[in-house]
Amino acid sequence: MEIAAEIAEAIEALEEEAAVTLIRKALADGADPQALLAGGVEAGVRSVGQKFQDGDYFIAELMLGGDLAQQCVAILQPEIAKMSGAVRASKGRIVLGTVRGDVHNIGKDLVGLLLGVSGYEIHDLGVNVPTLDFVKKAEEVQADVLALSSLMTITMPAQGEAIKYLRDLGTRGKYKVIVGGAPTTQQWADEIGADGWARTAADAVPLVDRLMARV
Amino acid sequence: MLTLLDFQERALNGPVIKERDFDLRFSRKVRQLVADFEIVFDREKIIPDPAMADAVFKAGVTLLVENGIFHMETGRLIELSKDEVAEVIVTRGKEVTLGEGEDAFVLRARRPEDRFAPVTVMGPGCEVTEELFDPIVRSFAQEETAQGIMHPSVKTIGGTRNAAGQPAEVLHCVTPIKWVRRIAREVGKPGAWHGPVAGITPAAMLTGFSPEGYTKHNCHLPVHIWPELKLGWDRFVLAAYAREHGIVPWVSYVPLIGAYCRNAAEASITIIAAILGELAYSDGHCGSAAPRSIKGGNSSNRQSLQGYAASGLAIERNLPIAWGGNMTGPLAGPCTEMVLYEIAAMTMVQLAIGCEWLWGTAGRVGAVSLYASGMEGRMFGELARGAAGIHGEEANAVILALLDKYEDKLANGTAPPGKPFHECYDVEHVTPTREYLDIYARAQRNLRELGVTYGN
């Protein structure tokens, strides 16, 4: 088996030591770090995401997979920079959080993990996040996407407030805004002027991919 | 005896931990405890053996002691010792009376074999519109088996949408309770108990207390820990208010199967840890739980039913509190056979473990406005009376047969959405349509064929 495939397999199996050792060995043997990143780390992370969607892995495995991928990228990135002078670009920056008044975190965590392992840079603001904090962070990190979670009908209006605030501020066009959470619907997303709605955490990844393709 | 101030002290001075590290630590710990206590659920056995339930309880105690609770605002662990948890186990819980006058009921201990029915409390578990608030709540309230009448959240009141932390929330906390009390009077249940106080922020929730609104007799204050094992100051504030004013705290937990808890065994253990944690700071007497699937949010799937059963039996056998079944998680909508079977399966679990009370309900996991009606309440109300005392093995067989009827639809996303309230009830007369009555009769027939004693 080629080394990239072995790295992918180690990441899929969440074998931290094996993955890191394999990467170091491959680099020492002169392997192309770009190929290790694409065929090893990214392929392994995709497998972890697939296993989650198939019900074989759970959120803890996603967290472990994400951490492991970050470790691997941290080893590869300086080598890639040496070769090409460039660093690995993320697919986009996402500011994520559960809106004010709502302390449910699990769905939001899942969205962050799945988008993270799919190559996006995640800025997770946590739960009970005031609208102004979303806006401030989005400006600070020059976000591409704002992802607003709400698990209760009583906190859903805060999703609409954030979109309206961006509109009134004149910065609505700078960001794609997506919403989600158990009581939300496509109809609600349309009503408040969101760019997208995802029924499940897994649906958020293709949604963001589609929105980013339009940027 | 632990006090709320002890919890405050620990929340301010406990070990610092990042939330992500807490999540991972929790997930690893609960997994390890399942192995250590050899908790294995047989796919065909929804109702566990008593020994397995006891193992779940012990593992839950260990989880609370060894993992602690995460305080989301201070970023610290609240830790409890084994001795402190042991004291909670023996000091919490006693008979509790809810409601007033002739409508008061007492939650008292039942054993699985007891023939007297658990208390049944009902109301729409989904958001409703102002226009349909009256008939939809009335459809539950007028049910003979409705011993308490719970009220839903309202989409808009006078055009104002509910919004946490804003004056609109106060409006939504003070108004629906007055409406539901009027309905209760009109159906001849003026002293009915109305469930947990509406709202999310303590300030708004407490404005709902008035002679015409919430009183210490007709409601609970929610003090629950959030999944998985997290809380903030607001729950402590509500617990403090409940203690000061003699209000029964709402002790409840809803773990998510498929997230940090992978399966029914892990969810069951987590329920025990959370409930003990809540009892520790809230002097609670009663509680309930509903393990929900992260896929679809329902609590009628096999794993959720196993989680209901294992945690419920564990509590019934090891804690002297009144334990209840939360019936709010069927995936199908009203006016379908499937929603009735999902409710029946959940009810069978609760009867088999000897629960003291049942409450709910709504179709479509309570996530879609107006998808609830009194007919769903009728199902668990009548089953509770007809099938109380059912033996565990008998209940297990019925539950498996019911799962056969709908389990594939949960898995492949084909649960029928059913109809909103106004399409399955005559709104003016608050009576179910012929169509729904026929569906109900068919479900009754099929349940009888499965050996269920059914009816009032």
Short mmCIF file of C-alpha atoms in Angstrom, two decimals, chain A residues 15-202:
data_model
loop_
_atom_site.label_atom_id
_atom_site.label_comp_id
_atom_site.label_asym_id
_atom_site.label_seq_id
_atom_site.Cartn_x
_atom_site.Cartn_y
_atom_site.Cartn_z
CA GLU A 15 -4.60 5.97 15.33
CA GLU A 16 -2.82 9.13 16.32
CA GLU A 17 0.66 7.73 16.84
CA ALA A 18 0.59 5.72 13.63
CA ALA A 19 -0.60 8.63 11.51
CA VAL A 20 2.01 11.03 12.85
CA THR A 21 4.82 8.45 12.59
CA LEU A 22 3.84 7.60 9.02
CA ILE A 23 3.87 11.26 7.98
CA ARG A 24 7.27 11.90 9.55
CA LYS A 25 8.70 8.76 7.95
CA ALA A 26 7.26 9.64 4.53
CA LEU A 27 8.72 13.17 4.70
CA ALA A 28 12.10 11.74 5.75
CA ASP A 29 11.93 9.42 2.73
CA GLY A 30 11.35 12.40 0.48
CA ALA A 31 7.62 12.03 -0.22
CA ASP A 32 5.72 14.98 -1.71
CA PRO A 33 3.97 16.75 1.22
CA GLN A 34 1.17 17.97 -1.07
CA ALA A 35 0.43 14.36 -2.03
CA LEU A 36 0.50 13.30 1.63
CA LEU A 37 -1.94 16.07 2.46
CA ALA A 38 -4.38 15.30 -0.33
CA GLY A 39 -4.11 11.52 -0.54
CA GLY A 40 -3.42 10.93 3.16
CA VAL A 41 -4.78 13.50 5.57
CA GLU A 42 -7.71 14.84 3.55
CA ALA A 43 -8.71 11.38 2.37
CA GLY A 44 -8.59 10.08 5.94
CA VAL A 45 -10.68 12.96 7.21
CA ARG A 46 -13.25 12.37 4.46
CA SER A 47 -13.50 8.75 5.60
CA VAL A 48 -14.04 9.85 9.20
CA GLY A 49 -16.85 12.14 8.02
CA GLN A 50 -18.37 9.35 5.96
CA LYS A 51 -18.26 6.95 8.91
CA PHE A 52 -20.08 9.55 10.98
CA GLN A 53 -22.77 9.89 8.34
CA ASP A 54 -23.07 6.11 8.14
CA GLY A 55 -23.58 5.90 11.90
CA ASP A 56 -20.32 4.04 12.51
CA TYR A 57 -18.64 7.00 14.17
CA PHE A 58 -20.05 9.50 16.63
CA ILE A 59 -19.28 13.03 17.63
CA ALA A 60 -16.34 12.05 19.84
CA GLU A 61 -14.69 10.29 16.91
CA LEU A 62 -15.26 13.36 14.77
CA MET A 63 -13.55 15.47 17.41
CA LEU A 64 -10.64 13.06 17.59
CA GLY A 65 -10.42 12.90 13.80
CA GLY A 66 -10.41 16.70 13.58
CA ASP A 67 -7.69 17.03 16.20
CA LEU A 68 -5.59 14.37 14.51
CA ALA A 69 -5.96 16.04 11.11
CA GLN A 70 -4.83 19.35 12.59
CA GLN A 71 -1.73 17.69 14.04
CA CYS A 72 -0.92 16.15 10.68
CA VAL A 73 -1.45 19.41 8.80
CA ALA A 74 0.79 21.21 11.29
CA ILE A 75 3.60 18.80 10.37
CA LEU A 76 2.99 19.02 6.62
CA GLN A 77 2.36 22.72 6.25
CA PRO A 78 5.95 23.97 6.77
CA GLU A 79 7.17 21.41 4.22
CA ILE A 80 4.57 22.53 1.70
CA ALA A 81 5.50 26.16 2.33
CA LYS A 82 9.18 25.33 1.76
CA MET A 83 8.34 23.75 -1.58
CA SER A 84 5.83 26.19 -2.97
CA GLY A 85 6.12 29.19 -0.72
CA ALA A 86 2.41 28.87 -0.05
CA VAL A 87 0.45 27.64 2.91
CA ARG A 88 -2.57 25.41 2.61
CA ALA A 89 -5.58 27.58 2.04
CA SER A 90 -8.81 26.77 3.85
CA LYS A 91 -11.98 26.41 1.80
CA GLY A 92 -13.45 29.37 3.62
CA ARG A 93 -13.89 31.01 7.02
CA ILE A 94 -16.99 30.28 9.00
CA VAL A 95 -18.21 32.03 12.12
CA LEU A 96 -20.48 29.69 13.99
CA GLY A 97 -22.57 29.84 17.13
CA THR A 98 -25.88 29.27 18.88
CA VAL A 99 -27.85 32.49 19.11
CA ARG A 100 -28.59 34.57 22.19
CA GLY A 101 -30.80 32.94 24.79
CA ASP A 102 -30.06 29.42 23.60
CA VAL A 103 -27.50 27.16 25.26
CA HIS A 104 -27.88 24.06 23.08
CA ASN A 105 -24.49 23.20 21.68
CA ILE A 106 -24.52 19.68 20.24
CA GLY A 107 -26.00 20.40 16.81
CA LYS A 108 -23.80 23.45 16.47
CA ASP A 109 -20.73 21.44 17.51
CA LEU A 110 -21.52 18.84 14.88
CA VAL A 111 -21.84 21.43 12.13
CA GLY A 112 -18.50 22.88 13.18
CA LEU A 113 -16.79 19.52 13.22
CA LEU A 114 -18.15 18.40 9.88
CA LEU A 115 -17.29 21.68 8.20
CA GLY A 116 -13.89 21.63 9.91
CA VAL A 117 -12.99 18.19 8.64
CA SER A 118 -14.21 19.29 5.22
CA GLY A 119 -11.50 21.94 5.09
CA TYR A 120 -13.19 25.07 6.41
CA GLU A 121 -11.68 27.33 9.04
CA ILE A 122 -14.12 27.40 11.94
CA HIS A 123 -14.51 30.19 14.47
CA ASP A 124 -16.92 28.73 17.01
CA LEU A 125 -18.31 31.41 19.33
CA GLY A 126 -20.15 28.88 21.50
CA VAL A 127 -23.68 29.25 22.78
CA ASN A 128 -25.89 32.16 23.85
CA VAL A 129 -24.06 34.45 21.44
CA PRO A 130 -25.34 38.04 21.10
CA THR A 131 -25.90 39.30 17.55
CA LEU A 132 -23.21 41.93 17.86
CA ASP A 133 -20.61 39.29 18.77
CA PHE A 134 -21.37 37.41 15.54
CA VAL A 135 -21.01 40.59 13.53
CA LYS A 136 -17.81 41.65 15.30
CA LYS A 137 -16.17 38.26 14.81
CA ALA A 138 -17.24 38.04 11.18
CA GLU A 139 -15.64 41.42 10.54
CA GLU A 140 -12.50 40.50 12.51
CA VAL A 141 -11.77 37.24 10.69
CA GLN A 142 -13.25 38.37 7.37
CA ALA A 143 -15.65 35.49 7.42
CA ASP A 144 -17.23 34.03 4.34
CA VAL A 145 -20.14 32.40 6.14
CA LEU A 146 -22.09 33.05 9.34
CA ALA A 147 -23.79 29.92 10.67
CA LEU A 148 -26.48 30.61 13.26
CA SER A 149 -28.00 27.78 15.28
CA SER A 150 -31.24 27.87 17.28
CA LEU A 151 -32.92 24.95 18.99
CA MET A 152 -35.95 26.72 20.36
CA THR A 153 -38.78 28.64 18.76
CA ILE A 154 -38.24 31.36 21.34
CA THR A 155 -34.66 31.95 20.18
CA MET A 156 -35.23 31.65 16.42
CA PRO A 157 -35.99 35.39 16.06
CA ALA A 158 -32.37 36.11 16.96
CA GLN A 159 -31.35 34.51 13.65
CA GLY A 160 -33.54 37.02 11.82
CA GLU A 161 -32.25 39.88 13.97
CA ALA A 162 -28.67 39.10 12.97
CA ILE A 163 -29.52 39.15 9.27
CA LYS A 164 -31.49 42.37 9.64
CA TYR A 165 -28.62 43.95 11.57
CA LEU A 166 -26.15 43.10 8.80
CA ARG A 167 -28.57 44.52 6.25
CA ASP A 168 -29.03 47.76 8.23
CA LEU A 169 -25.30 48.00 8.75
CA GLY A 170 -24.80 47.70 5.03
CA THR A 171 -22.60 44.61 5.27
CA ARG A 172 -25.12 41.90 4.46
CA GLY A 173 -23.56 41.29 1.05
CA LYS A 174 -20.18 40.46 2.58
CA TYR A 175 -21.33 37.19 4.10
CA LYS A 176 -23.41 34.16 3.33
CA VAL A 177 -25.68 33.50 6.30
CA ILE A 178 -26.99 30.03 7.00
CA VAL A 179 -29.39 28.95 9.74
CA GLY A 180 -30.28 25.63 11.32
CA GLY A 181 -31.68 23.90 14.38
CA ALA A 182 -34.60 21.60 15.10
CA PRO A 183 -37.49 24.10 14.83
CA THR A 184 -36.11 25.93 11.79
CA THR A 185 -37.28 25.28 8.24
CA GLN A 186 -36.51 26.39 4.70
CA GLN A 187 -39.60 28.56 4.96
CA TRP A 188 -38.21 30.27 8.05
CA ALA A 189 -34.85 30.75 6.34
CA ASP A 190 -36.58 32.37 3.37
CA GLU A 191 -38.71 34.52 5.66
CA ILE A 192 -35.71 36.02 7.45
CA GLY A 193 -33.60 36.32 4.31
CA ALA A 194 -30.97 33.67 5.04
CA ASP A 195 -28.85 32.36 2.19
CA GLY A 196 -29.39 28.76 3.19
CA TRP A 197 -30.85 26.30 5.64
CA ALA A 198 -29.62 22.84 6.53
CA ARG A 199 -31.93 20.20 7.97
CA THR A 200 -29.07 18.23 9.51
CA ALA A 201 -25.46 18.88 10.40
CA ALA A 202 -24.36 16.70 7.50
#
